[in-house]
mmCIF file of C-alpha atoms and ligand atoms in Angstrom:
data_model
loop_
_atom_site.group_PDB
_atom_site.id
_atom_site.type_symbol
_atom_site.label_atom_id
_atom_site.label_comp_id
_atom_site.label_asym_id
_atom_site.label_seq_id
_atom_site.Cartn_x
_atom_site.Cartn_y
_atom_site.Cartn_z
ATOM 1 C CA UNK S 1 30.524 26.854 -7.931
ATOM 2 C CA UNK S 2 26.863 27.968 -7.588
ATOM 3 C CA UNK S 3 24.691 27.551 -4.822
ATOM 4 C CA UNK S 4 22.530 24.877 -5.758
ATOM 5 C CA UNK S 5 20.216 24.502 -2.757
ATOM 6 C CA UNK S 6 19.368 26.879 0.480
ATOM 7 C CA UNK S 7 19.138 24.196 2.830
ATOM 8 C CA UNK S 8 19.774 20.536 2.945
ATOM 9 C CA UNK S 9 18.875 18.433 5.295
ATOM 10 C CA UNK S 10 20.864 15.108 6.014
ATOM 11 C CA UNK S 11 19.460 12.154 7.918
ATOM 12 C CA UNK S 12 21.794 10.053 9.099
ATOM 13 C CA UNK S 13 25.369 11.444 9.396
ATOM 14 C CA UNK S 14 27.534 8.385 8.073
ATOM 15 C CA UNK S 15 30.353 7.694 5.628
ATOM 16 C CA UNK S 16 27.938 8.984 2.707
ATOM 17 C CA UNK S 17 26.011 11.828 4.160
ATOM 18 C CA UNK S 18 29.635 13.144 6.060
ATOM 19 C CA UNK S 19 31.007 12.852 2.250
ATOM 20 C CA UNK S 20 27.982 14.519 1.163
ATOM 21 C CA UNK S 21 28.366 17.433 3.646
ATOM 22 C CA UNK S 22 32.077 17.784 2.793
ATOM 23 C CA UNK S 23 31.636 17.842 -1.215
ATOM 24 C CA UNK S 24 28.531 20.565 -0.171
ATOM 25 C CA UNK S 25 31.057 22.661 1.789
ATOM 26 C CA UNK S 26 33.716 22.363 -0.818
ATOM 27 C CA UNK S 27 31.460 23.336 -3.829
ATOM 28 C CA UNK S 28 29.405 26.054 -2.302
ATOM 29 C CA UNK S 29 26.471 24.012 -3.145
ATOM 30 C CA UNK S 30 23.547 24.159 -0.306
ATOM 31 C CA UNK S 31 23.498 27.520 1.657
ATOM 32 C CA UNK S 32 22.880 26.000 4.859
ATOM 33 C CA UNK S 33 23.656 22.031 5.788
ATOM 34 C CA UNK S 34 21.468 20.529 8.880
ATOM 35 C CA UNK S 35 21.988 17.299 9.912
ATOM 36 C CA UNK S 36 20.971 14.532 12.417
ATOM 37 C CA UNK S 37 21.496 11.364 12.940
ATOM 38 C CA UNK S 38 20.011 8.421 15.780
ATOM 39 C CA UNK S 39 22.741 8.197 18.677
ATOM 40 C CA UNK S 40 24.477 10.977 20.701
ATOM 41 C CA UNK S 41 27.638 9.885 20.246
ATOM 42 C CA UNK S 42 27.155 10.308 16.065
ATOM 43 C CA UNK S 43 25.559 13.866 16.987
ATOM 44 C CA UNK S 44 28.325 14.789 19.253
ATOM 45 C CA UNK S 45 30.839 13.247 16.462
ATOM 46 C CA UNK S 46 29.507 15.683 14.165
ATOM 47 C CA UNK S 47 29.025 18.356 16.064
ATOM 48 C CA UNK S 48 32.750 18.513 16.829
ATOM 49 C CA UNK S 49 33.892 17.797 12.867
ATOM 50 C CA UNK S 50 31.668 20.424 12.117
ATOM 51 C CA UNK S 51 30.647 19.504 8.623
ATOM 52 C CA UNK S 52 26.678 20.733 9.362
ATOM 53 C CA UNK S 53 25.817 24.144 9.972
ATOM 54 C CA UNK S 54 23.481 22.538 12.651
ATOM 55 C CA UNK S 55 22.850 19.459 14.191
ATOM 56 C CA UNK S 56 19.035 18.154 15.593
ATOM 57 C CA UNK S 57 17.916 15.865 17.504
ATOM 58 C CA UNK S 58 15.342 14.838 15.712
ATOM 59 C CA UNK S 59 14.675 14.072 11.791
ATOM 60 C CA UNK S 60 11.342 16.481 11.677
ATOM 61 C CA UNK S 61 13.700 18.798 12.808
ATOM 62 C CA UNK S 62 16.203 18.887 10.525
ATOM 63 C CA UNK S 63 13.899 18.497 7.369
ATOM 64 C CA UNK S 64 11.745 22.058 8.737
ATOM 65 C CA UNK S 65 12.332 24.310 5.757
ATOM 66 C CA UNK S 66 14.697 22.220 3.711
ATOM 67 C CA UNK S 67 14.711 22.228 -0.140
ATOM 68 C CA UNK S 68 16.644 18.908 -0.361
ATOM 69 C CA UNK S 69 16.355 15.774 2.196
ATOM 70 C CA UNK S 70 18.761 12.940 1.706
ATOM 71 C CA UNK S 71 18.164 9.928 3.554
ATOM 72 C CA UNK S 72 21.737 8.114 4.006
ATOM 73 C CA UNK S 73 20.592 5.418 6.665
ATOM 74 C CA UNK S 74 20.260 1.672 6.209
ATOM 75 C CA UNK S 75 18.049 0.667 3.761
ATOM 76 C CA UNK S 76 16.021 -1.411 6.247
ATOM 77 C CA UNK S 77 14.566 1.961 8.197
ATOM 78 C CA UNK S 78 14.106 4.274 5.459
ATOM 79 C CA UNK S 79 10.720 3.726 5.422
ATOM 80 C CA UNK S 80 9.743 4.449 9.392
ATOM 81 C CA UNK S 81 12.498 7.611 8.523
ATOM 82 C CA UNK S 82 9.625 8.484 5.473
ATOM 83 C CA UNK S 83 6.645 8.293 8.029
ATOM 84 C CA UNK S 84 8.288 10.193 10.615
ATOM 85 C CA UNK S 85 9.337 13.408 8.429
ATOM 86 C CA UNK S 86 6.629 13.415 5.770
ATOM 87 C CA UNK S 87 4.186 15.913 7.147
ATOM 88 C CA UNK S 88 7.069 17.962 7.869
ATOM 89 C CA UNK S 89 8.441 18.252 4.490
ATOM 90 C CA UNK S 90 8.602 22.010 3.154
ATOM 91 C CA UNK S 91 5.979 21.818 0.001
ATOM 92 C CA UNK S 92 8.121 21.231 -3.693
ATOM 93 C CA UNK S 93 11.199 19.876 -2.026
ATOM 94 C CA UNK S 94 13.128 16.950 -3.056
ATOM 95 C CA UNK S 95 13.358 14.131 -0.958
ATOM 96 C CA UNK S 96 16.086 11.503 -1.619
ATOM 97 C CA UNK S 97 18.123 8.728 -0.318
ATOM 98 C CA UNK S 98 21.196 6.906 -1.157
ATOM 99 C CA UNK S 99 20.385 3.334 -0.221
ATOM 100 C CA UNK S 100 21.767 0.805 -2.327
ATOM 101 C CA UNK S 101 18.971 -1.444 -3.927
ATOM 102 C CA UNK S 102 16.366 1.213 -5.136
ATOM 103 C CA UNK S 103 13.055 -0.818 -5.623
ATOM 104 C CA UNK S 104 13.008 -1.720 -1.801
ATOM 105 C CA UNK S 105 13.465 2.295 -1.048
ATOM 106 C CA UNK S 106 10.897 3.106 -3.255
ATOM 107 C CA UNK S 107 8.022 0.845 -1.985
ATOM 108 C CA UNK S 108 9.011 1.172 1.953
ATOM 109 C CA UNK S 109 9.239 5.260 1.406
ATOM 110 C CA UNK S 110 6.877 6.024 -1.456
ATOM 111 C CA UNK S 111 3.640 5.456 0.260
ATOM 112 C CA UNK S 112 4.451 8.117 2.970
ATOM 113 C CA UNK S 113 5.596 11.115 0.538
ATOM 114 C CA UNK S 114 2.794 14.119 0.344
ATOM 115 C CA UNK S 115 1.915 14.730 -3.250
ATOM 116 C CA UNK S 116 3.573 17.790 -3.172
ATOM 117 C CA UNK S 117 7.308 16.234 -2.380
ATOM 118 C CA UNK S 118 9.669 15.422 -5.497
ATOM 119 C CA UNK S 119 10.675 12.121 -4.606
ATOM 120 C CA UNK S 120 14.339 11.115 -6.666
ATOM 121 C CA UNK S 121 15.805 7.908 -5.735
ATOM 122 C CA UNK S 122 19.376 7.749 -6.106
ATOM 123 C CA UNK S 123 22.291 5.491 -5.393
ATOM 124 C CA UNK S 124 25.626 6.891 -5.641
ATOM 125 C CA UNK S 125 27.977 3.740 -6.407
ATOM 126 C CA UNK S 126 31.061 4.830 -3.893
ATOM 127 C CA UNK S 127 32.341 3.770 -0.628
ATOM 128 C CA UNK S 128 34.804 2.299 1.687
ATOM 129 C CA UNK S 129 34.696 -0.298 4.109
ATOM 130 C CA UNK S 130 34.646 2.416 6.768
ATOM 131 C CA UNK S 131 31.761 3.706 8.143
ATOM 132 C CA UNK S 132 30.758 6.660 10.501
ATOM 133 C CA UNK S 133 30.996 10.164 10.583
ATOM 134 C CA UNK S 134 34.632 10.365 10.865
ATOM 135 C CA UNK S 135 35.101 8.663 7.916
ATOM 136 C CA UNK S 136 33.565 10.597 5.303
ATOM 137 C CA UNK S 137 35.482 12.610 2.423
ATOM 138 C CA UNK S 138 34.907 15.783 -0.163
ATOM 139 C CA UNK S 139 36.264 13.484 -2.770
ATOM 140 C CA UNK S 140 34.028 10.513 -2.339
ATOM 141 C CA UNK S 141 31.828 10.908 -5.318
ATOM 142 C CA UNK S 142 34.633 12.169 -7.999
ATOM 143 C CA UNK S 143 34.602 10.120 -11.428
ATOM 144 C CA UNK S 144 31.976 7.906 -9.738
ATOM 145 C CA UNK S 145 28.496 6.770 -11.193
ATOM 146 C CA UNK S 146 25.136 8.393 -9.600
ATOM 147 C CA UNK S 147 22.183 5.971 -10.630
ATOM 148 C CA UNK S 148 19.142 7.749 -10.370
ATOM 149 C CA UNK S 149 15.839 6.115 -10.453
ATOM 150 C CA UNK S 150 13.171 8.786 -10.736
ATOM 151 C CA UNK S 151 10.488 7.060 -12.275
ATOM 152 C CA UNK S 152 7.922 10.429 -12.666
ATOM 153 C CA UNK S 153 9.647 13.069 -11.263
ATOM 154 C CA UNK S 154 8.869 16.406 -11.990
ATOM 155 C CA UNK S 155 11.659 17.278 -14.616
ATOM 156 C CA UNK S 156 12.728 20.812 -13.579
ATOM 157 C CA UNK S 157 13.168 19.202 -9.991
ATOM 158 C CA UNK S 158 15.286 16.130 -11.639
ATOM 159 C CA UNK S 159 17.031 18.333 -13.398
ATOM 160 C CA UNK S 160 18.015 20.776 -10.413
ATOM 161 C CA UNK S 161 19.099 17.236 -8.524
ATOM 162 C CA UNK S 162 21.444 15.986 -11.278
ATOM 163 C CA UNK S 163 23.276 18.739 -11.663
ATOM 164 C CA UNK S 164 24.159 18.587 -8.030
ATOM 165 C CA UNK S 165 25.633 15.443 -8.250
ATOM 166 C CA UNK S 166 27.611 16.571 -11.313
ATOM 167 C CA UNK S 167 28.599 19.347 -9.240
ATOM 168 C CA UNK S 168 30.419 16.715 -6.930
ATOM 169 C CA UNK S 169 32.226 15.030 -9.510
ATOM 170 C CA UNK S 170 29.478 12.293 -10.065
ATOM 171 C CA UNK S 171 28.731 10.946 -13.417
ATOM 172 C CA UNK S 172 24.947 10.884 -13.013
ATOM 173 C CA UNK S 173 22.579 8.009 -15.343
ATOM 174 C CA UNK S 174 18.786 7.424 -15.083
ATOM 175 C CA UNK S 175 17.235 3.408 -14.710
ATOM 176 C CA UNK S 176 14.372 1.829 -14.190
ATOM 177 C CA UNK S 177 14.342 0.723 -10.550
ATOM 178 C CA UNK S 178 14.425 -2.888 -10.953
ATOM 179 C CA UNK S 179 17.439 -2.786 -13.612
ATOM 180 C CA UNK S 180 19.162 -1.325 -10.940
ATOM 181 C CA UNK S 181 18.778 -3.769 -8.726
ATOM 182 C CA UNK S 182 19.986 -6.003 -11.198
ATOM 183 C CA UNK S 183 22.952 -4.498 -12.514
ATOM 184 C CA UNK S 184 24.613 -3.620 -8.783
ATOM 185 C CA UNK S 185 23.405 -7.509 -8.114
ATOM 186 C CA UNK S 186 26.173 -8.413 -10.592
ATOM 187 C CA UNK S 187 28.632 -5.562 -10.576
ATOM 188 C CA UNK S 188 28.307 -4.810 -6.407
ATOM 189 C CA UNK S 189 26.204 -7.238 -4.189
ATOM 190 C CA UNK S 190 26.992 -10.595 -5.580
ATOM 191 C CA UNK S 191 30.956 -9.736 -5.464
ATOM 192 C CA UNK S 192 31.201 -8.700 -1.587
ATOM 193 C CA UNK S 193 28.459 -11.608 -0.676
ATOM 194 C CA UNK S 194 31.638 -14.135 -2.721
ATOM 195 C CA UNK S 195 34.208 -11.792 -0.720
ATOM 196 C CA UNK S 196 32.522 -12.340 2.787
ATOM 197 C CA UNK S 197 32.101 -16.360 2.004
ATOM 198 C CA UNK S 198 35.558 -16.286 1.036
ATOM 199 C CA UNK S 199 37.192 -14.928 4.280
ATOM 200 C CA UNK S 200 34.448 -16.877 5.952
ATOM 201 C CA UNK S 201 36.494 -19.923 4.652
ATOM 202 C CA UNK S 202 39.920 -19.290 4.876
ATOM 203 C CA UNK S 203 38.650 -18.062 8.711
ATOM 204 C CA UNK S 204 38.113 -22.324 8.893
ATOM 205 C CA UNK S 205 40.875 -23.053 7.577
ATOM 206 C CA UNK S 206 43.461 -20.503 9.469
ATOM 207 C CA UNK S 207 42.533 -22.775 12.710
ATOM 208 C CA UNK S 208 44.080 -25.772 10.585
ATOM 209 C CA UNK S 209 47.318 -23.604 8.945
ATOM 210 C CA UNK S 210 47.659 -21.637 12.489
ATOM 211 C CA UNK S 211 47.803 -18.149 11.192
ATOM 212 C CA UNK S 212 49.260 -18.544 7.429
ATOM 213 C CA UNK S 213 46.034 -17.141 5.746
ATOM 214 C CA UNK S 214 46.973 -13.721 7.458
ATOM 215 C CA UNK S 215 50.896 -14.217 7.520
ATOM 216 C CA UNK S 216 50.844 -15.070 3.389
ATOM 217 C CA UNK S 217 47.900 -12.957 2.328
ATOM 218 C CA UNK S 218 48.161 -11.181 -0.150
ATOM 219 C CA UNK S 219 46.957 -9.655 -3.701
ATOM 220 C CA UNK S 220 43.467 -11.038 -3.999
ATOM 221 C CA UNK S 221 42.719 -12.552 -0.418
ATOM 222 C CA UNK S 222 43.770 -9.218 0.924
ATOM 223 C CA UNK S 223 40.986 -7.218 -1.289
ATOM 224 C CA UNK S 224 38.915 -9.705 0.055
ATOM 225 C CA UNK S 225 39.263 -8.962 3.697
ATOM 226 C CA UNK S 226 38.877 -5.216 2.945
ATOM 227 C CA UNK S 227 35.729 -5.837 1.567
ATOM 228 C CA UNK S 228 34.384 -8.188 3.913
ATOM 229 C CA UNK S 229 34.918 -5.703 6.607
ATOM 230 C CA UNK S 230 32.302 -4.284 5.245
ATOM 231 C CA UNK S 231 29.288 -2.114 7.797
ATOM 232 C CA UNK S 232 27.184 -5.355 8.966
ATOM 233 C CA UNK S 233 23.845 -3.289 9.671
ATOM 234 C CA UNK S 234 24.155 -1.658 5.823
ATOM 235 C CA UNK S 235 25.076 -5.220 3.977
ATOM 236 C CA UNK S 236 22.630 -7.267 5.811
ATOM 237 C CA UNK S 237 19.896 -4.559 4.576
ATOM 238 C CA UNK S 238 21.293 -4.754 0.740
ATOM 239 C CA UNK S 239 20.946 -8.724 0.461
ATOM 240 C CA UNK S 240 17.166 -8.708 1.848
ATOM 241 C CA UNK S 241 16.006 -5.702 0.111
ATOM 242 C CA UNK S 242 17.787 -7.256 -3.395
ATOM 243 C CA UNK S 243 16.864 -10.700 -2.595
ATOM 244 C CA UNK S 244 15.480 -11.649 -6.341
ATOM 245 C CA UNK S 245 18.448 -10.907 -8.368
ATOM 246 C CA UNK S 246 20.995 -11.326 -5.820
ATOM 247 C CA UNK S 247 19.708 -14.937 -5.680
ATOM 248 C CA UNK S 248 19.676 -14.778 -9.442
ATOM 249 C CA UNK S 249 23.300 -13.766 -10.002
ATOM 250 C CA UNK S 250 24.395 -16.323 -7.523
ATOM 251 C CA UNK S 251 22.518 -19.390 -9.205
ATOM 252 C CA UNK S 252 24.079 -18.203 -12.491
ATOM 253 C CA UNK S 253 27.642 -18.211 -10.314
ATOM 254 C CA UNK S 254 27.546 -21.273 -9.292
ATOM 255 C CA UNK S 255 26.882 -22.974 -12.266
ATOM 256 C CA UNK S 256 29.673 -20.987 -13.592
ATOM 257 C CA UNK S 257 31.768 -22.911 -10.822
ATOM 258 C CA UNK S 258 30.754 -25.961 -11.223
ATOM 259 C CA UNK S 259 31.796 -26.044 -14.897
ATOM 260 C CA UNK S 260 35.294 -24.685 -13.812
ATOM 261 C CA UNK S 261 35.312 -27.576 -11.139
ATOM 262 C CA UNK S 262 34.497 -29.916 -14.044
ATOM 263 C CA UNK S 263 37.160 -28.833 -15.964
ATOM 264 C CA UNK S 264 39.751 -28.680 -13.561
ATOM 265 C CA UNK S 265 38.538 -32.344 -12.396
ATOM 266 C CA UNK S 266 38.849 -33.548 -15.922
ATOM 267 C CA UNK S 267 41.918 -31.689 -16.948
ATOM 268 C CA UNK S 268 40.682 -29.649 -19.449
ATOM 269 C CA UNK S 269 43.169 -26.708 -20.095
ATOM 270 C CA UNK S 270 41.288 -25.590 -23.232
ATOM 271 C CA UNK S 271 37.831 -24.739 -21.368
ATOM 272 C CA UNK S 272 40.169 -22.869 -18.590
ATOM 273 C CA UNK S 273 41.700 -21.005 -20.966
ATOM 274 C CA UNK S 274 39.126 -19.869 -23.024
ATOM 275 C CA UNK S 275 37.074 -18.412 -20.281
ATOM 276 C CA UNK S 276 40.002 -16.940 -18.260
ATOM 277 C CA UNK S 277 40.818 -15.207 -21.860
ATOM 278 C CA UNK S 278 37.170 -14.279 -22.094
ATOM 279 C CA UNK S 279 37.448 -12.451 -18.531
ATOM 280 C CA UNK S 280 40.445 -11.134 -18.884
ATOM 281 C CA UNK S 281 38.764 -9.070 -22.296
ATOM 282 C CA UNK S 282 36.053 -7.641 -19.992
ATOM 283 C CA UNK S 283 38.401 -6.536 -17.759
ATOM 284 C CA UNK S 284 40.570 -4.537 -20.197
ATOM 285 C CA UNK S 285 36.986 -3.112 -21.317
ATOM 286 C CA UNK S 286 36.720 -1.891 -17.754
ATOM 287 C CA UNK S 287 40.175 -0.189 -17.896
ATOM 288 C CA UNK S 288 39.425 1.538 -21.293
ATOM 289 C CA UNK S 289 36.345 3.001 -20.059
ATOM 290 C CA UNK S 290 38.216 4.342 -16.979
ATOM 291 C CA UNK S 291 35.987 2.987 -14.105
ATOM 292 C CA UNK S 292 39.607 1.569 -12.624
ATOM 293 C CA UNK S 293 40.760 4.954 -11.324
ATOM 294 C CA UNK S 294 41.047 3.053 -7.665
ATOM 295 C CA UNK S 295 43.103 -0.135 -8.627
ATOM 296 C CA UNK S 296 43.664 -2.305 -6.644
ATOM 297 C CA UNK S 297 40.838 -0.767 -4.556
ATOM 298 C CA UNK S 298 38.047 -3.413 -6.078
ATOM 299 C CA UNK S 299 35.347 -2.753 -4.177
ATOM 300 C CA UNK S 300 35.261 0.509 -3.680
ATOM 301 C CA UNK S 301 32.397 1.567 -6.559
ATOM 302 C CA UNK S 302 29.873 0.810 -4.785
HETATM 303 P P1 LIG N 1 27.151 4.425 8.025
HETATM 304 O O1 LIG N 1 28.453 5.113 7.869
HETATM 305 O O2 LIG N 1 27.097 3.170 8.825
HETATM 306 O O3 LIG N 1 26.086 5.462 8.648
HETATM 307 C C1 LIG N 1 24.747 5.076 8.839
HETATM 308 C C2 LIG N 1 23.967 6.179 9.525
HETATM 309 O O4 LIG N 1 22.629 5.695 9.697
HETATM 310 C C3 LIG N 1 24.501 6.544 10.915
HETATM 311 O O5 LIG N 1 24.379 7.926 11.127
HETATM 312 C C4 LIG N 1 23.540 5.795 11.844
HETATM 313 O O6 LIG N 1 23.319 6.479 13.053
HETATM 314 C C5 LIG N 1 22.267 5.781 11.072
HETATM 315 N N1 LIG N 1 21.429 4.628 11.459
HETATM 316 C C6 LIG N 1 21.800 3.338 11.501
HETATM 317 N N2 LIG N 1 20.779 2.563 11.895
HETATM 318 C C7 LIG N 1 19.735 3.402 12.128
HETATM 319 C C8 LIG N 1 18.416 3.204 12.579
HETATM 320 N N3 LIG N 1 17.951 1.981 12.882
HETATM 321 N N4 LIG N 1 17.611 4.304 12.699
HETATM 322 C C9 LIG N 1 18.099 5.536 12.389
HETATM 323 N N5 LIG N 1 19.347 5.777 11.957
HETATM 324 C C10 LIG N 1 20.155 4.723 11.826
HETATM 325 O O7 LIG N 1 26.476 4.068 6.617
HETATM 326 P P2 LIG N 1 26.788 4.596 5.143
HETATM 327 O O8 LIG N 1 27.908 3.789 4.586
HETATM 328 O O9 LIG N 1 26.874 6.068 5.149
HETATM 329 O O10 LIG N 1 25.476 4.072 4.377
HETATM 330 C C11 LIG N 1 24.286 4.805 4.401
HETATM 331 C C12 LIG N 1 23.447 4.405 3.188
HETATM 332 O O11 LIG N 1 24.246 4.587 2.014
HETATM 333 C C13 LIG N 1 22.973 2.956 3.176
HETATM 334 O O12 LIG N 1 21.620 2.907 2.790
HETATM 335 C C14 LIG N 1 23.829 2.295 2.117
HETATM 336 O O13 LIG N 1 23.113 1.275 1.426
HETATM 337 C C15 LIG N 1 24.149 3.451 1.193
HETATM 338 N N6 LIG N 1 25.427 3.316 0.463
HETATM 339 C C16 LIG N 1 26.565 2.953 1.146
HETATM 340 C C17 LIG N 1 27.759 2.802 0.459
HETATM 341 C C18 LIG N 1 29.023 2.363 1.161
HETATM 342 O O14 LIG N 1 29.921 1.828 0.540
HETATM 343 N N7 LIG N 1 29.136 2.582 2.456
HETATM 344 C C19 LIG N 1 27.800 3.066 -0.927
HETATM 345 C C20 LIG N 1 26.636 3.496 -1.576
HETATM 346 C C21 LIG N 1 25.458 3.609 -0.868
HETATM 347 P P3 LIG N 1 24.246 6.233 14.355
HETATM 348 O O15 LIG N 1 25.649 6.536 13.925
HETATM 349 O O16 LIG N 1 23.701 7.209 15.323
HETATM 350 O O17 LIG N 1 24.056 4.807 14.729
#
């Protein structure tokens, strides 16, 4: 494939930007790859994997000359990140990040951007529960939605930055910031918060059943666990920067489960039915449209 960019810079080296890198070195698409990241050990990590052409110490280092910046850190210090590297930023490059909620990214890194940067917002919905620079992949991205929230962007440069994500794999669709938010509250952050409260409670009760949550665990309970082992630092960051419609989906949630506790308190197998029929249609619409390429991964489209 074509060289899409000369030089990208990647700021924090994690399980997205080491994906990144790979899916770069695969493709042939950045001529050079420079990345840093905050602790030695990460640096060193790198370093050794050798995914970057070159590793810096610091982030106005690594973004000297670069047509394309990519900020894959927690969402929570993008916007120091943005301060830091703005008046190093080569005039008419894109500068992007990959942060999960997108209207928190945009007013903590906005405000810093010079005039001249093309700032694209973009969240590509894929991941693991691992996290680090070890753990990142070429294939990451394959078959796997890019939102993009550009708001203005110049179009030539929007262009240019969707076809690189197509490049990898990505199937790549423009929103309004705030919809975002919205949609990954219900399809993404609402699911693993349910996942970690889950495990949080069969953690209580294990102490009562002496180990038969792990021993019997299975099917469900298991994807459960995988996601609730979930990066800490990165989760904590998505539920306050998405606080509206997380809380939102979760009001609507639990009036959903208090009319299933109803019914299951009063017996009534018709109201069970009928809504485990209606769920069970939405899930065949998720099969037919081919976004279960990873079951039983759920959780991984993130
Ligand atoms: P990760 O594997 O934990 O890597 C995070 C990187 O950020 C590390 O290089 C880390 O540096 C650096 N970092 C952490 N705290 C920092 C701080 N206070 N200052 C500067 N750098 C810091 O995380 P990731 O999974 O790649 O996630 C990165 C971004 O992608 C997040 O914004 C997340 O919302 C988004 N995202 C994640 C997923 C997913 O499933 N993982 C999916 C879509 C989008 P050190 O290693 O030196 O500590």
């Amino acid at each position: 494939m074509a060289q899409i960019y000369d030089r990208v810079a990647l700021i924090g080296l994690g399980l997205i930007a080491s994906s990144l890198a790979h899916a770069m070195r695969r493709d042939g698409l950045a001529g050079e790859i420079i990345g840093t990241a905050r602790s030695v050990e990460t640096r060193d990590t790198a370093r050794q994997l050798g995914f970057c052409d070159a590793i810096t110490e610091t982030s106005a280092e690594a973004v000297k000359d670069a047509d394309l910046v990519v900020l894959c850190v927690p969402i929570g210090v993008m916007g120091a990140i943005a301060a830091d590297i703005a008046p190093h930023l080569k005039e008419g490059c894109v500068l992007s990040d990959v942060g999960s909620t997108k209207r928190a990214v945009i007013d903590a890194v906005g405000p810093h951007l010079p005039k001249h940067v093309h700032f694209i917002p973009a969240h590509p919905m894929a991941g693991t529960e691992q996290s680090g620079p070890t753990s990142g992949f070429a294939e990451l991205f394959e078959n796997r939605w890019c939102l993009m929230t550009p708001m203005d962007a110049n179009k030539e440069a929007l262009a240019t930055y969707r076809g690189f994500w197509e490049a990898m794999g990505s199937n790549v669709e423009e929103m309004d910031p705030d919809h975002h938010d919205l949609v990954c509250a219900v399809t993404s952050h609402a699911p693993h918060l349910i996942a970690y409260t889950m495990v949080g409670v069969a953690d209580d009760l294990r102490r009562v059943t002496d180990n038969e949550v792990v021993k019997f665990s299975a099917g469900g309970f298991r994807d459960f666990t995988r996601i609730a082992a979930s990066d800490p630092t990165m989760w904590r960051d998505v539920f306050l920067s998405n606080k509206d419609a997380t809380l939102e989906i979760l009001g609507r949630f639990t009036e959903e489960l208090f009319a299933l506790q109803r019914a299951i308190r009063q017996g009534d197998g018709d109201h069970l039915h009928e809504y485990f029929t209606r769920t069970r249609a939405i899930r065949r619409g998720i099969v037919e449209s081919g976004q279960d390429t990873d079951a039983p991964n759920f959780g991984r489209g993130r």
